[in-house]
Short mmCIF file of C-alpha atoms and ligand atoms in Angstrom, two decimals:
data_model
loop_
_atom_site.label_atom_id
_atom_site.label_comp_id
_atom_site.label_asym_id
_atom_site.label_seq_id
_atom_site.Cartn_x
_atom_site.Cartn_y
_atom_site.Cartn_z
CA MET L 85 111.25 86.75 55.17
CA SER L 86 111.44 87.82 58.79
CA LYS L 87 111.62 84.57 60.71
CA LYS L 88 114.96 83.27 61.80
CA PRO L 89 115.93 79.99 60.03
CA VAL L 90 115.55 76.79 62.10
CA ARG L 91 117.93 73.81 61.82
CA VAL L 92 116.51 70.51 60.59
CA ALA L 93 118.68 67.43 60.65
CA VAL L 94 117.75 64.47 58.49
CA THR L 95 119.67 61.15 58.66
CA GLY L 96 119.65 58.65 55.76
CA ALA L 97 119.31 61.72 53.55
CA ALA L 98 120.35 59.86 50.37
CA GLY L 99 117.86 57.03 50.89
CA GLN L 100 114.42 56.46 49.48
CA ILE L 101 112.55 58.26 52.23
CA GLY L 102 115.08 61.05 52.25
CA TYR L 103 114.38 61.64 48.59
CA ALA L 104 110.71 61.94 49.20
CA LEU L 105 111.12 64.09 52.29
CA LEU L 106 113.79 66.76 51.78
CA PHE L 107 112.10 68.61 49.02
CA ARG L 108 108.91 68.92 50.96
CA ILE L 109 110.73 70.21 54.06
CA ALA L 110 112.59 72.73 51.96
CA SER L 111 109.41 73.94 50.33
CA GLY L 112 107.85 74.75 53.69
CA GLU L 113 105.34 71.92 53.91
CA MET L 114 106.62 70.83 57.29
CA LEU L 115 107.17 73.93 59.28
CA GLY L 116 105.14 76.49 57.37
CA LYS L 117 105.45 78.61 54.31
CA ASP L 118 106.98 81.44 56.34
CA GLN L 119 109.68 79.37 58.14
CA PRO L 120 113.22 79.31 56.60
CA VAL L 121 115.18 76.10 57.18
CA ILE L 122 118.78 75.03 57.24
CA LEU L 123 119.09 71.30 56.29
CA GLN L 124 121.80 69.35 58.10
CA LEU L 125 121.93 66.09 56.17
CA LEU L 126 123.65 62.98 57.48
CA GLU L 127 124.75 59.94 55.56
CA ILE L 128 127.24 57.11 56.32
CA PRO L 129 130.87 57.95 55.44
CA ASP L 130 130.83 55.37 52.58
CA GLU L 131 131.85 57.03 49.29
CA LYS L 132 128.80 55.83 47.37
CA ALA L 133 126.39 57.26 49.98
CA GLN L 134 128.26 60.56 50.26
CA ASN L 135 128.22 60.86 46.43
CA ALA L 136 124.49 60.15 46.30
CA LEU L 137 124.04 62.81 48.95
CA LYS L 138 125.92 65.31 46.87
CA GLY L 139 123.50 64.56 43.97
CA VAL L 140 120.47 65.15 46.18
CA ILE L 141 122.01 68.44 47.38
CA MET L 142 122.53 69.51 43.77
CA GLU L 143 118.83 68.84 43.10
CA LEU L 144 117.83 70.76 46.21
CA GLU L 145 119.90 73.79 44.98
CA ASP L 146 118.26 73.47 41.55
CA CYS L 147 114.83 73.93 43.05
CA ALA L 148 115.87 77.40 44.28
CA PHE L 149 113.48 77.08 47.22
CA PRO L 150 112.96 80.52 48.80
CA LEU L 151 112.77 79.03 52.30
CA LEU L 152 115.98 77.03 52.02
CA ALA L 153 118.51 79.09 53.92
CA GLY L 154 121.37 76.57 53.88
CA ILE L 155 122.31 72.93 53.18
CA GLU L 156 125.05 70.99 54.93
CA ALA L 157 126.35 67.42 54.19
CA HIS L 158 127.72 65.37 57.10
CA SER L 159 129.10 61.94 57.84
CA ASP L 160 129.33 62.34 61.62
CA PRO L 161 126.24 62.80 63.84
CA MET L 162 128.25 65.05 66.17
CA SER L 163 128.47 67.71 63.45
CA ALA L 164 125.11 66.86 61.78
CA PHE L 165 123.10 67.44 64.96
CA LYS L 166 124.91 70.65 66.06
CA ASP L 167 122.24 73.07 67.41
CA THR L 168 119.53 71.22 65.49
CA ASP L 169 115.93 72.22 66.36
CA TYR L 170 114.36 69.20 64.60
CA ALA L 171 115.89 65.77 63.96
CA LEU L 172 114.30 63.19 61.65
CA LEU L 173 116.07 59.95 62.20
CA VAL L 174 115.39 57.98 59.05
CA GLY L 175 118.80 56.40 58.32
CA SER L 176 118.82 52.67 58.95
CA ARG L 177 118.29 49.43 57.06
CA PRO L 178 114.74 48.75 55.77
CA ARG L 179 113.36 45.18 55.89
CA GLY L 180 113.00 43.00 52.88
CA PRO L 181 110.26 40.55 51.91
CA GLY L 182 109.44 37.99 54.61
CA MET L 183 111.13 39.92 57.43
CA GLU L 184 109.47 41.43 60.54
CA ARG L 185 110.48 44.88 61.59
CA SER L 186 111.71 43.60 65.00
CA GLU L 187 114.33 41.55 63.11
CA LEU L 188 116.01 44.91 62.25
CA LEU L 189 116.74 45.55 65.90
CA SER L 190 120.08 43.86 65.95
CA ILE L 191 121.13 45.60 62.69
CA ASN L 192 119.79 49.08 63.42
CA GLY L 193 119.63 49.39 67.22
CA ALA L 194 123.24 50.51 67.65
CA ILE L 195 122.74 53.44 65.23
CA PHE L 196 120.31 55.01 67.73
CA THR L 197 122.70 54.71 70.71
CA ALA L 198 125.32 56.70 68.84
CA GLN L 199 122.81 59.25 67.51
CA GLY L 200 121.04 59.63 70.89
CA LYS L 201 124.43 60.40 72.42
CA ALA L 202 125.27 62.87 69.71
CA LEU L 203 121.91 64.67 70.11
CA ASN L 204 122.49 64.73 73.88
CA ALA L 205 125.87 66.44 73.33
CA VAL L 206 125.21 68.93 70.60
CA ALA L 207 121.53 69.45 69.70
CA SER L 208 119.32 72.35 70.81
CA ARG L 209 117.89 71.58 74.27
CA ASN L 210 114.44 71.95 72.74
CA VAL L 211 115.11 69.59 69.81
CA LYS L 212 112.04 67.64 68.52
CA VAL L 213 113.21 64.18 67.49
CA LEU L 214 111.19 61.83 65.31
CA VAL L 215 112.42 58.28 64.73
CA VAL L 216 111.30 56.70 61.45
CA GLY L 217 113.99 53.98 61.09
CA ASN L 218 112.62 50.61 62.17
CA PRO L 219 111.78 49.20 64.52
CA ALA L 220 110.81 52.82 65.13
CA ASN L 221 109.43 52.61 68.70
CA THR L 222 112.36 50.78 70.18
CA ASN L 223 114.96 52.77 68.24
CA ALA L 224 113.32 55.95 69.65
CA TYR L 225 113.48 54.37 73.11
CA ILE L 226 117.25 53.67 72.57
CA ALA L 227 117.84 57.24 71.39
CA MET L 228 115.88 58.70 74.30
CA LYS L 229 117.75 56.56 76.89
CA SER L 230 121.08 57.50 75.27
CA ALA L 231 120.33 61.23 75.73
CA PRO L 232 119.82 61.69 79.49
CA ASP L 233 120.41 65.45 79.40
CA LEU L 234 117.49 66.09 77.03
CA PRO L 235 113.85 65.87 78.19
CA ALA L 236 112.46 62.38 77.38
CA LYS L 237 109.39 64.03 75.90
CA ASN L 238 111.51 65.39 73.03
CA PHE L 239 111.82 61.88 71.58
CA THR L 240 109.01 60.34 69.44
CA ALA L 241 108.44 57.44 67.16
CA MET L 242 106.40 57.51 63.87
CA LEU L 243 102.96 55.89 64.18
CA ARG L 244 101.48 58.48 61.79
CA LEU L 245 101.75 56.21 58.75
CA ASP L 246 99.55 53.70 60.56
CA HIS L 247 97.13 56.47 61.56
CA ASN L 248 96.88 57.66 57.97
CA ARG L 249 96.52 54.04 56.66
CA ALA L 250 93.68 53.52 59.11
CA ALA L 251 91.96 56.75 58.08
CA SER L 252 92.22 55.83 54.41
CA GLN L 253 90.70 52.34 54.98
CA ILE L 254 87.79 53.89 56.95
CA ALA L 255 87.15 56.46 54.21
CA ALA L 256 87.04 53.66 51.62
CA LYS L 257 84.74 51.49 53.76
CA THR L 258 82.25 54.30 54.49
CA GLY L 259 82.52 56.14 51.18
CA LYS L 260 83.09 59.40 53.06
CA PRO L 261 85.95 61.83 52.58
CA VAL L 262 89.11 61.12 54.58
CA ALA L 263 89.36 64.80 55.56
CA GLY L 264 86.22 64.50 57.72
CA ILE L 265 87.64 61.84 60.02
CA GLU L 266 88.38 62.83 63.61
CA LYS L 267 89.23 61.03 66.82
CA LEU L 268 91.03 58.08 65.42
CA ALA L 269 93.73 56.41 67.51
CA VAL L 270 96.50 53.83 66.92
CA TRP L 271 97.81 52.33 70.10
CA GLY L 272 101.22 50.73 70.66
CA ASN L 273 103.96 49.51 68.39
CA HIS L 274 104.61 50.25 64.70
CA SER L 275 104.29 46.53 63.96
CA PRO L 276 101.43 44.16 63.07
CA THR L 277 100.46 44.17 66.77
CA MET L 278 99.41 47.84 66.65
CA TYR L 279 95.77 48.49 67.61
CA ALA L 280 93.98 50.87 65.20
CA ASP L 281 90.98 51.95 67.13
CA TYR L 282 88.00 53.72 65.51
CA ARG L 283 85.57 53.30 68.48
CA PHE L 284 85.64 57.06 69.18
CA ALA L 285 86.09 58.18 65.60
CA THR L 286 83.61 60.41 63.71
CA ILE L 287 83.25 61.51 60.16
CA ASP L 288 81.60 64.89 59.82
CA GLY L 289 80.15 64.34 63.31
CA GLN L 290 78.77 60.84 62.69
CA SER L 291 80.06 57.83 64.59
CA VAL L 292 82.38 55.74 62.46
CA LYS L 293 81.55 52.65 64.48
CA ALA L 294 77.79 53.15 63.87
CA LEU L 295 78.39 53.91 60.12
CA ILE L 296 80.41 50.72 59.66
CA ASN L 297 78.37 48.61 62.10
CA ASP L 298 80.43 45.51 61.29
CA GLU L 299 82.60 44.18 64.11
CA GLU L 300 83.58 41.23 62.00
CA TRP L 301 85.07 43.59 59.37
CA ASN L 302 87.00 45.48 62.13
CA ARG L 303 88.63 42.29 63.47
CA THR L 304 89.15 40.29 60.31
CA THR L 305 89.73 42.90 57.63
CA PHE L 306 90.50 46.36 59.02
CA LEU L 307 93.00 45.46 61.74
CA PRO L 308 95.04 42.98 59.67
CA THR L 309 95.02 45.28 56.59
CA VAL L 310 96.36 48.29 58.56
CA GLY L 311 98.75 46.13 60.60
CA LYS L 312 100.30 44.35 57.61
CA ARG L 313 100.22 47.21 55.11
CA GLY L 314 103.98 47.75 55.27
CA ALA L 315 104.57 44.13 54.28
CA ALA L 316 101.95 44.31 51.51
CA ILE L 317 103.83 47.28 49.99
CA ILE L 318 107.19 45.46 50.21
CA ALA L 319 105.61 42.45 48.48
CA ALA L 320 104.20 44.62 45.76
CA ARG L 321 107.06 47.11 45.21
CA GLY L 322 110.00 45.01 46.24
CA LEU L 323 110.93 48.00 48.45
CA SER L 324 109.43 49.40 51.59
CA SER L 325 107.06 52.33 51.59
CA ALA L 326 108.89 55.63 50.96
CA ALA L 327 106.61 58.45 49.71
CA SER L 328 103.83 57.62 52.15
CA ALA L 329 106.39 57.29 54.96
CA ALA L 330 107.90 60.68 54.12
CA ASN L 331 104.37 62.13 54.00
CA ALA L 332 103.63 60.76 57.46
CA ALA L 333 106.89 62.23 58.77
CA ILE L 334 105.89 65.63 57.44
CA ASP L 335 102.40 65.27 59.05
CA HIS L 336 103.93 64.24 62.37
CA MET L 337 106.41 67.07 62.56
CA ARG L 338 104.07 69.74 61.24
CA ASP L 339 101.44 68.83 63.82
CA TRP L 340 103.94 68.71 66.62
CA ALA L 341 105.48 72.12 65.66
CA LEU L 342 102.34 73.98 64.57
CA GLY L 343 99.59 72.22 66.57
CA THR L 344 96.44 70.24 65.74
CA ASN L 345 93.69 72.69 66.60
CA GLY L 346 92.09 70.17 68.97
CA LYS L 347 92.21 67.35 66.39
CA TRP L 348 93.56 63.93 67.60
CA VAL L 349 96.61 62.48 65.84
CA THR L 350 98.67 59.46 66.74
CA MET L 351 102.25 59.88 67.98
CA GLY L 352 104.64 57.32 69.45
CA ILE L 353 105.72 59.00 72.72
CA PRO L 354 107.27 57.98 76.00
CA SER L 355 104.41 56.95 78.35
CA GLY L 356 103.94 58.85 81.54
CA GLY L 357 101.92 55.87 82.90
CA GLU L 358 98.68 56.71 81.08
CA TYR L 359 96.29 53.75 80.37
CA GLY L 360 98.50 51.50 82.45
CA ILE L 361 101.40 51.64 79.96
CA PRO L 362 104.63 51.65 82.08
CA LYS L 363 106.58 54.89 82.21
CA ASP L 364 108.96 55.59 79.30
CA VAL L 365 107.60 52.77 77.00
CA MET L 366 107.57 54.41 73.54
CA PHE L 367 103.89 53.81 72.75
CA GLY L 368 101.46 55.00 70.12
CA PHE L 369 98.78 57.19 71.85
CA PRO L 370 96.07 59.54 70.64
CA VAL L 371 97.34 63.07 71.32
CA THR L 372 96.47 66.74 70.68
CA VAL L 373 99.18 69.35 70.23
CA GLU L 374 99.15 72.97 71.33
CA ASN L 375 102.15 75.43 71.47
CA GLY L 376 104.60 72.68 70.48
CA GLU L 377 103.61 70.36 73.36
CA TYR L 378 101.64 67.11 72.83
CA LYS L 379 99.06 65.92 75.35
CA ILE L 380 97.63 62.43 75.53
CA VAL L 381 93.84 62.22 75.20
CA GLU L 382 92.92 60.80 78.52
CA GLY L 383 89.82 59.18 79.99
CA LEU L 384 88.92 57.01 77.04
CA GLU L 385 87.03 53.87 77.92
CA ILE L 386 89.09 50.72 77.23
CA ASP L 387 86.78 47.72 76.69
CA GLU L 388 87.78 44.10 77.04
CA PHE L 389 88.80 43.58 73.32
CA SER L 390 90.77 46.86 73.27
CA GLN L 391 92.48 45.94 76.54
CA ALA L 392 93.62 42.57 75.08
CA CYS L 393 94.90 44.36 71.89
CA ILE L 394 96.77 46.99 73.93
CA LYS L 395 98.31 44.24 76.10
CA LYS L 396 99.53 42.30 73.12
CA THR L 397 101.33 45.32 71.51
CA LEU L 398 102.68 46.41 74.95
CA ASP L 399 104.12 42.94 75.63
CA GLU L 400 105.89 43.04 72.27
CA LEU L 401 107.41 46.44 73.07
CA LEU L 402 108.56 45.30 76.48
CA GLU L 403 110.11 42.31 74.88
CA GLU L 404 111.97 44.54 72.34
CA GLN L 405 113.00 46.82 75.15
CA ASN L 406 114.37 43.86 77.07
CA GLY L 407 116.34 42.80 73.95
CA VAL L 408 118.18 46.12 73.73
CA LYS L 409 119.29 46.45 77.39
CA HIS L 410 122.91 45.77 76.32
CA LEU L 411 122.84 48.92 74.08
CA LEU L 412 121.88 51.24 76.93
P1 NAD M 1013 117.01 53.27 52.28
O1 NAD M 1013 117.90 52.03 52.43
O2 NAD M 1013 116.57 53.68 51.03
O3 NAD M 1013 117.77 54.51 52.97
C1 NAD M 1013 118.39 54.46 54.17
C2 NAD M 1013 119.56 55.39 54.09
O4 NAD M 1013 120.06 55.48 55.41
C3 NAD M 1013 120.71 54.86 53.26
O5 NAD M 1013 121.06 55.92 52.28
C4 NAD M 1013 121.84 54.58 54.20
O6 NAD M 1013 123.14 54.81 53.68
C5 NAD M 1013 121.46 55.53 55.34
N1 NAD M 1013 122.04 55.18 56.69
C6 NAD M 1013 122.24 53.89 57.16
N2 NAD M 1013 122.78 53.96 58.39
C7 NAD M 1013 122.94 55.28 58.67
C8 NAD M 1013 123.48 55.98 59.75
N3 NAD M 1013 124.01 55.32 60.75
N4 NAD M 1013 123.49 57.33 59.72
C9 NAD M 1013 123.03 57.96 58.64
N5 NAD M 1013 122.50 57.34 57.56
C10 NAD M 1013 122.49 56.03 57.54
O7 NAD M 1013 115.85 53.00 53.34
P2 NAD M 1013 114.47 53.84 53.41
O8 NAD M 1013 113.48 53.16 52.58
O9 NAD M 1013 114.69 55.28 53.29
O10 NAD M 1013 114.01 53.48 54.95
C11 NAD M 1013 114.72 53.96 56.05
C12 NAD M 1013 114.15 53.39 57.34
O11 NAD M 1013 112.85 53.79 57.55
C13 NAD M 1013 114.05 51.83 57.33
O12 NAD M 1013 114.48 51.33 58.60
C14 NAD M 1013 112.61 51.57 57.12
O13 NAD M 1013 112.20 50.34 57.64
C15 NAD M 1013 111.99 52.71 57.87
N6 NAD M 1013 110.60 53.02 57.63
C16 NAD M 1013 109.83 53.32 58.75
C17 NAD M 1013 108.46 53.66 58.55
C18 NAD M 1013 107.57 53.99 59.71
O14 NAD M 1013 106.34 54.14 59.50
N7 NAD M 1013 108.12 54.18 60.90
C19 NAD M 1013 107.93 53.69 57.23
C20 NAD M 1013 108.76 53.33 56.15
C21 NAD M 1013 110.10 52.98 56.36
C1 LMR M 1014 105.94 50.52 56.66
O1 LMR M 1014 105.10 50.35 57.56
O2 LMR M 1014 105.66 50.63 55.50
C2 LMR M 1014 107.43 50.54 57.08
O3 LMR M 1014 107.60 50.37 58.45
C3 LMR M 1014 108.25 49.63 56.26
C4 LMR M 1014 108.08 48.23 56.74
O4 LMR M 1014 109.08 47.52 57.01
O5 LMR M 1014 106.93 47.78 56.86
#
């Protein structure tokens, strides 16, 4: 094992997503089978949470993962984020049945001010941050704005679950393998206003739009199914998605760290003004990644329907942003 270990901080490490995530990071699924990792795990100081974290750590030890070069338990972000190269900000309250994700802003928003400040103070200057905790885009915006000494581009929000959900629905509709799908995009907020867009997508080189050839299905089945999938899972399980969320977090970080080989993926990233999205809005865009740097796929034609969908999700994000001014 010749590579130097990298530091991976995970918050909410004793929660449901944490439990589905940590073992996969430690086994090398996120950063590669040749990359040792040191896990820096953060939970709230509460005795029950810290005890649960101890149990998770015992299980991680019992896996004897060859790539796991160290495990730390923390209750303070200032120590948990020390020198961290990757930070997965999961810890926060999930919604229950009947709630919208934006309703979590008043409960969860403040967590991301404190954690953004701690990252600003002690993390690696190249830290790659993924916010999973909901409402993910606006929490990522809060963390980014609370960390003025770190590059804004280091902060991202998770739209990958929506991207994967969209791919899976398309595969089911067309009867083609999900692995063949390319050039899919999900624009905007991780909320029911998101715009999953398969106009440019292909499966094994064939146009998805032409294969489906059913605009009614797009508008009345596909978009609502993808947009409301989180709520459907809460209604069915009584708990919010966890394994699929952890899987999406792994996909997001792996692709950001190791590259996409020209393939489009969706990441929530601070806008640089592309497609008329105001600067710094944390927006889902189609990107490609090379050498650890993501790049927005530019020059896509935005038709009238798409423009209206993008405006709707942007307006919601601007409203959320406006609602957290007091935290910044
Ligand atoms: P959970 O309640 O099972 O676990 C959350 C954990 O976070 C708990 O152990 C809690 O003690 C801890 N925590 C709370 N505040 C913390 C803080 N300030 N610092 C460190 N840890 C803290 O919840 P979960 O199911 O794991 O979901 C976590 C979050 O992820 C929720 O906000 C949920 O809505 C969100 N989520 C997002 C997506 C997405 O696609 N972006 C998908 C699924 C879930
Ligand atoms: C999801 O999309 O499954 C998560 O964001 C959880 C939720 O509240 O929907």
